[in-house]
Amino acid sequence: MYSRIRPHAFLALRLPSDAVKVVRLVPHTTISIGKYGAFPANLLVGRPYNVTFEIVDRREGQAHVGLRVVPASELNADVLSEAQGQQGHGYENSDGVEYELVGEDGEVVVRSNRGTVDDPSRQKMSMEEIEALKREGTGAGKDLIARLLLSHSALEQKTSFALAKYTLRKTRKYLRRFVVLPLDVATLAGYLTTEKVPGKIMELREETLALIGSWANAHYGETEAVDGIGGGRWLVVDETGGLVVAALAERMGILYSDEEEREADRQPHPMHSAASPLPPEGAHGENTPEPVSPPPTYGPPPRRSHHDDATSAMAATRNTLTLIHANAQPNLALLKYFDFDPSNPIPTHPLHSTLKTLSWLQLLSPADDASYAEPDVVPDETLRTWKASKRGTYHRKRRRWQRVRRVVDEARAGGFDGLVVASNMAPAAILAHAVPLLRGGAPVVVYSPNVEPLAELADLYSTGRRTAFLSRPPQLVSRGAAEDEDFPLDPTLLLAPTLQTARLRPWQCLPGRTHPLMTGRGGAEGYLFTATRVLPAEGPVAARGKYKRRRVGGAGAEVKGVVDAEVEVNKQTEAKVEGDVEVGE
């Protein structure tokens, strides 16, 4: 993850209403955040993440508005003042219910909201006046909030909790602030789930993505693969637009490019390299931080050259993700948020060499795929007579064929360290061809929005079905899984099948008012099927034990004597059987 905001990067802006807006920072443009206003994009380039900015009004002599970094002391001013102003009156009982307390002189210390009636007519400001103050935009919305509080005729009747709730509601509506967050996988998943169409990502949530990466044991692999086994190679079936691929790549450390390389690619634009001067001290008040000055802006991102060496594409041998898709091209549209375009990748991005893609046709029947067939080999003498464009086309076809053939052969050889499936296809049909490609001990994780497909899959790998599979009659052992309706999958290949689900439910935790938030979204629950790949033993299995010496004397000596007697009887029986066999011959 990058430490500072880069040009042409996607950002997550958290607004005062707790809504998240994803924007792309294109230099020399204006970023609009709806009713909260707009600001120049150049003001954010080079700034750190997780900082709260406030839109400052345009002053005389300035063409655009400015941004002000809000310090932590100002953000937590309400909490600090509340902590310092507590007098310990003890007006709350054990149930957290507030009562009206009267002091010795008859003054009401704390009021109850029992008789308070929330009437919109108690707000003296009209909507026309509010809209006029919003257009003026003075004080980044703080002046408007103060006017709303002063014009409320029944403000003194509100309890401390009701007053804080009212102030917070107006702050979320009118205060022109935002927080710049890095767009990581968790933030993107929450944004797509709440703000966009969650069905496109199969309603995957942040906690479910974390469970998938944990059960799949996705991590950075240091060692090289030996005979095609090891080295951190995961097999993925992803129909969420690339969200699962991004989550696994983030855990493996191959989702973000090196920040030093990105800094080398960012060259200051010659016409916009000078920053605007800082405003004079005290322009916004004595204790108000100065607005940030626009840093040097940059030109467009580097484009891929036609002369780049294409042999590095999908050429990594460790820390790789092999994606199996059902279309002519994989759907990895969500990887654009992480500076990776599958149709035109940047050679310096880690996914350029570690993300490998192939179709189901190439995996199951590569001879029927046209891209797997080798193109005609043209002699060098003939190539010299061709035009440059024709020679380039010929070499591109050869490189594409070499890449496809290498990826397909590696995938068919197997030895993967894990399998992750998030698809609308039948899980049993996927695992029938994907599980044999895993090495022993590899984890298997299958996600489904509903529990029914995974319950059927768990039954196919259950202990009872495995016992029935091993005790089949000899005439049924030679039959394949496709011919046996009772055993469409080999239940001996996976061990300990488990179904689980996890969902983070936010709660309101207040004294006497603790309950789940009523604004929580519904949707599918989301379930995971997990298991471990095992290598079944070939041939008959004989169970043998190793004798362990017991204590000398007492009951232990008697047990030892009985065991020795049984061993001697077994030896005599075996010798007698061997003698009978020799006489018979």
Short mmCIF file of C-alpha atoms in Angstrom, two decimals, residues 19 28 43 46 76 208 288 332 500 572:
data_model
loop_
_atom_site.label_atom_id
_atom_site.label_comp_id
_atom_site.label_asym_id
_atom_site.label_seq_id
_atom_site.Cartn_x
_atom_site.Cartn_y
_atom_site.Cartn_z
CA ALA A 19 -20.92 7.55 2.79
CA HIS A 28 -5.73 19.55 -13.60
CA LEU A 43 -4.43 19.89 -4.02
CA GLY A 46 1.52 14.04 -2.69
CA ASN A 76 -12.11 15.52 18.96
CA THR A 208 -15.96 -13.15 4.15
CA THR A 288 -6.77 27.84 12.47
CA LEU A 332 -11.02 -8.70 -14.11
CA GLN A 500 -19.35 -22.08 8.00
CA GLN A 572 3.70 -70.59 15.57
#
